[in-house]
mmCIF file of C-alpha atoms and ligand atoms in Angstrom:
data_model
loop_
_atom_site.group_PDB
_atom_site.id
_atom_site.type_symbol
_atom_site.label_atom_id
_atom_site.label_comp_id
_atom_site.label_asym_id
_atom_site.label_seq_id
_atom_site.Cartn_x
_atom_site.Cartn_y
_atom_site.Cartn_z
ATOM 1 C CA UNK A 245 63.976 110.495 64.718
ATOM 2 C CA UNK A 246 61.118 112.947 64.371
ATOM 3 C CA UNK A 247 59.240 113.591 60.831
ATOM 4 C CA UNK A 248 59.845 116.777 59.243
ATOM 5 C CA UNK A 249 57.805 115.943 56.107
ATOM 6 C CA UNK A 250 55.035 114.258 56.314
ATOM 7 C CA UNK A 251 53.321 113.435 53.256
ATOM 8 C CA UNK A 252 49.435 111.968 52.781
ATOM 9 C CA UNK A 253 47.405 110.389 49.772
ATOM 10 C CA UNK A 254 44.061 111.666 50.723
ATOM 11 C CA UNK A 255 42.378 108.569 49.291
ATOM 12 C CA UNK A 256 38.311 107.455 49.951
ATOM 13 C CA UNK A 257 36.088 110.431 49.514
ATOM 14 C CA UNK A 258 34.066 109.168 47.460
ATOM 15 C CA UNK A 259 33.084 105.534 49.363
ATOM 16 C CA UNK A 260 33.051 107.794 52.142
ATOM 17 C CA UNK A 261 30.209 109.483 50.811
ATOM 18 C CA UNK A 262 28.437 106.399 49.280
ATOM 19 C CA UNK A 263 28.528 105.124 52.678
ATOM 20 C CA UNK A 264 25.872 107.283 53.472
ATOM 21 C CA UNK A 265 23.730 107.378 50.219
ATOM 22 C CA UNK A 266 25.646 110.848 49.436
ATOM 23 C CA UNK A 267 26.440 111.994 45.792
ATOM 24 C CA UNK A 268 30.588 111.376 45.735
ATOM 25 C CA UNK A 269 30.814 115.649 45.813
ATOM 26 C CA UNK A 270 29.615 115.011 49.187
ATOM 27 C CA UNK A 271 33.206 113.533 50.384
ATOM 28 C CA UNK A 272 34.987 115.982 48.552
ATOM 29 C CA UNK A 273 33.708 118.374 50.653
ATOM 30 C CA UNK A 274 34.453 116.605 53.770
ATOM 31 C CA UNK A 275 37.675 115.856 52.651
ATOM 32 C CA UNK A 276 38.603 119.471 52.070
ATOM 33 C CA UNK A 277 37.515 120.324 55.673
ATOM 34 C CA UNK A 278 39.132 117.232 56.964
ATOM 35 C CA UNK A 279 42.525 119.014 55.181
ATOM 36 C CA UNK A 280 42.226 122.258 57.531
ATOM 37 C CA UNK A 281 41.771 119.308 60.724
ATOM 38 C CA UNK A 282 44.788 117.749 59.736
ATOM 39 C CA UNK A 283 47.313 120.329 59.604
ATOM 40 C CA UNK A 284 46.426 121.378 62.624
ATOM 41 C CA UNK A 285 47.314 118.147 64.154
ATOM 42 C CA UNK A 286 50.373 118.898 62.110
ATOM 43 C CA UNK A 287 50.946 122.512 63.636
ATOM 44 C CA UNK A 288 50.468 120.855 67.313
ATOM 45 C CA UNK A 289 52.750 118.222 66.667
ATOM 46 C CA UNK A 290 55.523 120.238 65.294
ATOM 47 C CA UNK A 291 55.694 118.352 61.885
ATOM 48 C CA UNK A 292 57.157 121.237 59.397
ATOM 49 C CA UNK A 293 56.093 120.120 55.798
ATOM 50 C CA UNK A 294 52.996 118.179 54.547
ATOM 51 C CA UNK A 295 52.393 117.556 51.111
ATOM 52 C CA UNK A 296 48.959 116.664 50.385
ATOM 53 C CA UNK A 297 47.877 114.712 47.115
ATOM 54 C CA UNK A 298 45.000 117.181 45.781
ATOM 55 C CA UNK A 299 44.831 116.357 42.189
ATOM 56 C CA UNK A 300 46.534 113.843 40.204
ATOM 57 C CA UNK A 301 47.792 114.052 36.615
ATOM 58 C CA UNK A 302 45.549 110.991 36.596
ATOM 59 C CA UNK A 303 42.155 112.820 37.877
ATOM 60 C CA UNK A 304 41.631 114.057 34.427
ATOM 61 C CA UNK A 305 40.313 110.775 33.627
ATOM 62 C CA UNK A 306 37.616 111.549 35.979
ATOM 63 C CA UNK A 307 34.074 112.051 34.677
ATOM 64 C CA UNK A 308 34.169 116.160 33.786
ATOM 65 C CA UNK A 309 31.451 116.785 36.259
ATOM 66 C CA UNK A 310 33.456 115.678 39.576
ATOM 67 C CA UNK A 311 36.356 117.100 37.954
ATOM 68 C CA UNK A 312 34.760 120.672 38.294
ATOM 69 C CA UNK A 313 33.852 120.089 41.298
ATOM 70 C CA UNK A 314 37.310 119.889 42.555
ATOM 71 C CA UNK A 315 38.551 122.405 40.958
ATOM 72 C CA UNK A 316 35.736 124.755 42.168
ATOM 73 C CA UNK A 317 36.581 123.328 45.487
ATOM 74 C CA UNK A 318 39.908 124.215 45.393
ATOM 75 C CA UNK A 319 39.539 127.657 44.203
ATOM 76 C CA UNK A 320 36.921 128.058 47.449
ATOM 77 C CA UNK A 321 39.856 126.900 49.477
ATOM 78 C CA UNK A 322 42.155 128.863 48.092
ATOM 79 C CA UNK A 323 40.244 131.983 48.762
ATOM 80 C CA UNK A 324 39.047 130.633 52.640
ATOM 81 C CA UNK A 325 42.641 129.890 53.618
ATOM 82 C CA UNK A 326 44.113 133.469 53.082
ATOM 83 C CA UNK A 327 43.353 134.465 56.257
ATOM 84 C CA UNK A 328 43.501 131.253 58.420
ATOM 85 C CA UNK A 329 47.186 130.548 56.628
ATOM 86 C CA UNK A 330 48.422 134.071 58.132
ATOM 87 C CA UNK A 331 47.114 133.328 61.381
ATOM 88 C CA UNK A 332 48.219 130.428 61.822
ATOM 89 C CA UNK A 333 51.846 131.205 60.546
ATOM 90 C CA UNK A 334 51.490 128.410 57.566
ATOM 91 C CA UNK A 335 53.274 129.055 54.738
ATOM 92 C CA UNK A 336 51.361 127.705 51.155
ATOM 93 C CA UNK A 337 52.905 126.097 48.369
ATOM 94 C CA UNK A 338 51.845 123.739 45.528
ATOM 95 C CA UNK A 339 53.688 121.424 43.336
ATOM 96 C CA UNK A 340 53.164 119.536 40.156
ATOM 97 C CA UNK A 341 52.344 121.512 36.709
ATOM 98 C CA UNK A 342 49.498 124.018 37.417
ATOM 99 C CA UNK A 343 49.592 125.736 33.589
ATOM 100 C CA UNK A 344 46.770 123.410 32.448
ATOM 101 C CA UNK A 345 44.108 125.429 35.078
ATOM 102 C CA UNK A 346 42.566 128.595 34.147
ATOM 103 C CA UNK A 347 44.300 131.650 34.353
ATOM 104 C CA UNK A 348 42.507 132.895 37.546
ATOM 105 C CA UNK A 349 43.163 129.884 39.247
ATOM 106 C CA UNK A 350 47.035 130.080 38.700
ATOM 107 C CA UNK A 351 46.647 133.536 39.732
ATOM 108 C CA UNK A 352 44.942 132.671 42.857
ATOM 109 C CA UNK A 353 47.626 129.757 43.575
ATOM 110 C CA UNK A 354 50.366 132.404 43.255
ATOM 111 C CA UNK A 355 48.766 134.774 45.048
ATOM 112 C CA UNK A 356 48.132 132.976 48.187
ATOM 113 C CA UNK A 357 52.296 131.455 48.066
ATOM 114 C CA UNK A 358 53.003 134.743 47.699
ATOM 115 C CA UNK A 359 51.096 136.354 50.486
ATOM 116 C CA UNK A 360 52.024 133.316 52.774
ATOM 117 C CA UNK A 361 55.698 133.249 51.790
ATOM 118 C CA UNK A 362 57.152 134.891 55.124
ATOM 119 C CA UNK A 363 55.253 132.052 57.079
ATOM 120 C CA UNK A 364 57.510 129.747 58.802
ATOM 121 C CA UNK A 365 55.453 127.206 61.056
ATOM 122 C CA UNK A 366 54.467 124.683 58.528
ATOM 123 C CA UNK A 367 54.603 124.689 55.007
ATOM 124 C CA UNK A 368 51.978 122.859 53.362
ATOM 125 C CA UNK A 369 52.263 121.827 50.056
ATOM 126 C CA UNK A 370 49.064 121.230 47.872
ATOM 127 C CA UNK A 371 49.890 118.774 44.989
ATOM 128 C CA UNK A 372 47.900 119.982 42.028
ATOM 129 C CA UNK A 373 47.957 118.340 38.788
ATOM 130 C CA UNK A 374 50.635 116.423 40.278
ATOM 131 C CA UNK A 375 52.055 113.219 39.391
ATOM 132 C CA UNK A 376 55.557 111.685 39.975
ATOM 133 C CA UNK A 377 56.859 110.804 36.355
ATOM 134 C CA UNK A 378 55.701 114.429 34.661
ATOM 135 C CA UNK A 379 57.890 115.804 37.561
ATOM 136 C CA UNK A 380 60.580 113.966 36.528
ATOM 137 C CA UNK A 381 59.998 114.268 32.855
ATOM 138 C CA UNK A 382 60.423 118.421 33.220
ATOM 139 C CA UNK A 383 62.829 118.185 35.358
ATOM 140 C CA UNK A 384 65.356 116.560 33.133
ATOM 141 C CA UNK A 385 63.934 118.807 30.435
ATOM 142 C CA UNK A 386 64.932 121.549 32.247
ATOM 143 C CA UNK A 387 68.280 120.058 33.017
ATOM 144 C CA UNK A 388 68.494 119.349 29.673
ATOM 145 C CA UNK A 389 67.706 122.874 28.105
ATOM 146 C CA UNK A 390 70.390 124.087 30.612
ATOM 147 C CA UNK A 391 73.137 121.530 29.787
ATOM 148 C CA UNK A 392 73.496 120.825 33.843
ATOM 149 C CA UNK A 393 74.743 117.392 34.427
ATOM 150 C CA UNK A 394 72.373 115.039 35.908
ATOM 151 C CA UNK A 395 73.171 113.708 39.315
ATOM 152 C CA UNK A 396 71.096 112.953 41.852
ATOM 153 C CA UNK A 397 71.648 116.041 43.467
ATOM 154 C CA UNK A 398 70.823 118.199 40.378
ATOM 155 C CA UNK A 399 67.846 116.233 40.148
ATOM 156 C CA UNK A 400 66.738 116.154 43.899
ATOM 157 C CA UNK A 401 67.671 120.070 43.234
ATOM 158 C CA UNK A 402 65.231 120.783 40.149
ATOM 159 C CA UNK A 403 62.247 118.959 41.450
ATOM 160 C CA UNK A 404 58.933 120.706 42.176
ATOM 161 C CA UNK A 405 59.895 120.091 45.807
ATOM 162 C CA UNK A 406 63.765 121.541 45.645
ATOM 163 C CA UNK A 407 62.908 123.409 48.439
ATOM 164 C CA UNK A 408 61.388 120.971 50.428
ATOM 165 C CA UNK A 409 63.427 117.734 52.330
ATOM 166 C CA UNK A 410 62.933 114.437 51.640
ATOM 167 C CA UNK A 411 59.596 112.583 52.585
ATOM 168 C CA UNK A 412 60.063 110.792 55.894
ATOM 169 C CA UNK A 413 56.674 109.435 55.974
ATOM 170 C CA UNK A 414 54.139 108.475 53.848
ATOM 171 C CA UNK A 415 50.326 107.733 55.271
ATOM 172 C CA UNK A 416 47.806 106.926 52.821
ATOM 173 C CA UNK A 417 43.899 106.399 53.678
ATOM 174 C CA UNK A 418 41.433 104.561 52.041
ATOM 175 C CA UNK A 419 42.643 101.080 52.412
ATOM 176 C CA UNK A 420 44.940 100.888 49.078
ATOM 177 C CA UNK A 421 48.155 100.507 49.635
ATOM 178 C CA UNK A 422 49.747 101.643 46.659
ATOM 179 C CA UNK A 423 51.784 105.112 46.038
ATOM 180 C CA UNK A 424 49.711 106.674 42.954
ATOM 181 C CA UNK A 425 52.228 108.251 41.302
ATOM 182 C CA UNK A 426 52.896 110.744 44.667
ATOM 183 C CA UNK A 427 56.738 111.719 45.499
ATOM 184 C CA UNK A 428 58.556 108.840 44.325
ATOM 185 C CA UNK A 429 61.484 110.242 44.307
ATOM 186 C CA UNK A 430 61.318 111.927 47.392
ATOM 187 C CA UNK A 431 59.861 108.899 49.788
ATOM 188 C CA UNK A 432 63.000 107.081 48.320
ATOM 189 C CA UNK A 433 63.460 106.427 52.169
ATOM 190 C CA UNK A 434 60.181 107.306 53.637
ATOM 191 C CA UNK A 435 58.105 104.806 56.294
ATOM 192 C CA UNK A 436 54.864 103.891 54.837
ATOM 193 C CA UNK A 437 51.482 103.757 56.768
ATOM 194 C CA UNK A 438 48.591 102.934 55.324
ATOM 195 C CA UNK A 439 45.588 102.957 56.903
ATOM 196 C CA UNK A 440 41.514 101.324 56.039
ATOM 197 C CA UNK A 441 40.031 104.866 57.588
ATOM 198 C CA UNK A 442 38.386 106.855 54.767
ATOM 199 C CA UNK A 443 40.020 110.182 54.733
ATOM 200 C CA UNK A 444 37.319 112.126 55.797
ATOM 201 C CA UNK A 445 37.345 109.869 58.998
ATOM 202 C CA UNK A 446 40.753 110.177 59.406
ATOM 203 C CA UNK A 447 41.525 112.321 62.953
ATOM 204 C CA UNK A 448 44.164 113.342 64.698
ATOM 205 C CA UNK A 449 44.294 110.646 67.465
ATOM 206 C CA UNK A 450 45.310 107.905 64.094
ATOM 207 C CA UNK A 451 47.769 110.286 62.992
ATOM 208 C CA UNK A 452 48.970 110.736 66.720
ATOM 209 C CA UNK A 453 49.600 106.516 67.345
ATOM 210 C CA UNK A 454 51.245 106.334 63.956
ATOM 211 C CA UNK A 455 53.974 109.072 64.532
ATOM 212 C CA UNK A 456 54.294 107.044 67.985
ATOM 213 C CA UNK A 457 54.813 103.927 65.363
ATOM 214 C CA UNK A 458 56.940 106.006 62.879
ATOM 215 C CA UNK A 459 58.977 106.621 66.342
ATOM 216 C CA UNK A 460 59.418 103.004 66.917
ATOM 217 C CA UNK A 461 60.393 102.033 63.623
ATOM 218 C CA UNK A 462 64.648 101.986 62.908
ATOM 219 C CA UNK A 463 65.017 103.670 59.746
ATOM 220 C CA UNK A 464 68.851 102.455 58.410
ATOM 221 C CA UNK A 465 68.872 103.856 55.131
ATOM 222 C CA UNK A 466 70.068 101.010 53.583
ATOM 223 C CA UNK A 467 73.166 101.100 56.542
ATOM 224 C CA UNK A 468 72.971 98.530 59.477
HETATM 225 C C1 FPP B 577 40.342 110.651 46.794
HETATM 226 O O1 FPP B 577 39.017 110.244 47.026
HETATM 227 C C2 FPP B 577 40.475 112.055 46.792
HETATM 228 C C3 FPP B 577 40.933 112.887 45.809
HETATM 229 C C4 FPP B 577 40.444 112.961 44.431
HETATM 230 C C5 FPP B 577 41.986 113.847 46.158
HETATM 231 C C6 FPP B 577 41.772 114.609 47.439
HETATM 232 C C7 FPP B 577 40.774 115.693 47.372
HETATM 233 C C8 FPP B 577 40.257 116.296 48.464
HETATM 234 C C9 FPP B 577 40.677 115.955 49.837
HETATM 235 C C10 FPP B 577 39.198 117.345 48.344
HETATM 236 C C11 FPP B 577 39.565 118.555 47.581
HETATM 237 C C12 FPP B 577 40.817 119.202 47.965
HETATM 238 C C13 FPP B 577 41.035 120.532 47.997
HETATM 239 C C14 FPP B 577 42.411 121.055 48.230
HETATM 240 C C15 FPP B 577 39.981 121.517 47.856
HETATM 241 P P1 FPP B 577 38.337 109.321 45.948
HETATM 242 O O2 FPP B 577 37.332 110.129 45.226
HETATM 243 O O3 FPP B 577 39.363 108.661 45.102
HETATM 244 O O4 FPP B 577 37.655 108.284 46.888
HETATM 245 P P2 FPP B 577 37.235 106.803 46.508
HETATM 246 O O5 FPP B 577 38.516 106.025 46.350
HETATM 247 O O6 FPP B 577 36.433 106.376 47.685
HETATM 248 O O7 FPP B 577 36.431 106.873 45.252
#
């Protein structure tokens, strides 16, 4: 079976950059470029959706400083990507609840789905102020408000990622193995991977041997 969705918890910036005596801002930065590597890898090996764990509902707890910094970061990428998106035939979307950024930011966000939104090679899906149970929690609000009837396929059908299939594997970097909150819901039945290489070490020959992995693994579903 081949992965349509791949999904990735970017984890280990910041050891990554204390590794070599480098303020933590540092690995941001080499994450972010690390991102455009990545989906890449992702174009060239046909994968069709990657969601990408950007900022947690959880990152707030972050000291403000490093919390600006990613958010300046992101609005950098937002604007660099334009271009490189169209090229490269990637579509742009992001998920979780984006109304606590400033104004300009959720413009920007917008903006660049909407430009993108006839791209059909990969969508990539940034998960910004993202985080598993406050997905859930508006999406039986907004059930709720429209008296549907919850089953799991008005549910699966409200999420952030309605639009989106299920997960089919999960890789997450940084040595952790833990799921942080990232598409419960929707890895229901997803392979994990997890991995000790810091994400800004992380390259496409890893991601390459564990799709050959993913491709050995029997996935049943809970069948036989
Ligand atoms: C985890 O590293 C990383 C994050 C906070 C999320 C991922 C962010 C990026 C890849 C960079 C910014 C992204 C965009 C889209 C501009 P960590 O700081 O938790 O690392 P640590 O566990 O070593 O401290």
């Amino acid at each position: 079976m081949e992965v349509k969705h791949l999904a990735i918890i970017m984890d280990g910036n910041g050891r990554w950059a204390q590794k070599r005596l480098k303020p933590r801002f540092f690995g941001h930065q080499e994450g972010a470029k690390k991102i455009q590597n990545i989906t890449e890898s992702c174009l060239y090996l046909g994968i069709k959706y990657l969601s990408l764990y950007a900022f947690s509902t959880e990152n707030w707890k972050r000291p403000q400083k490093e919390i600006d910094f990613l958010i300046q970061l992101l609005n950098q990428y937002l604007t660099q990507k334009k271009q490189i998106y169209l090229d490269s035939n990637i579509r742009f979307r992001s998920i979780g609840d984006i109304s606590i950024f400033p104004q300009k930011l959720q413009a920007k966000i917008k903006e660049l789905e909407n430009f993108t939104k006839h791209c059909n090679k990969l969508t990539q899906i940034l998960a910004l102020n993202y985080g598993s149970k406050d997905e859930l929690r508006r999406t039986f609000l907004k059930l709720h408000k429209n008296n549907s009837i919850i089953t799991q396929e008005s549910i699966t059908q409200s999420l952030d990622t309605a639009d989106f299939p299920e997960v089919d594997m999960l890789i997450r970097t940084g040595g952790e193995q833990r799921l942080s909150n990232f598409l419960l819901w929707q890895s229901a039945y997803a392979e994990l991977f997890f991995t000790k290489t810091l994400w800004p070490d992380f390259s496409h020959k890893e991601l390459a041997q564990m799709l050959e992995e993913f491709s050995l693994r029997q996935r049943r579903f809970g069948g036989i």
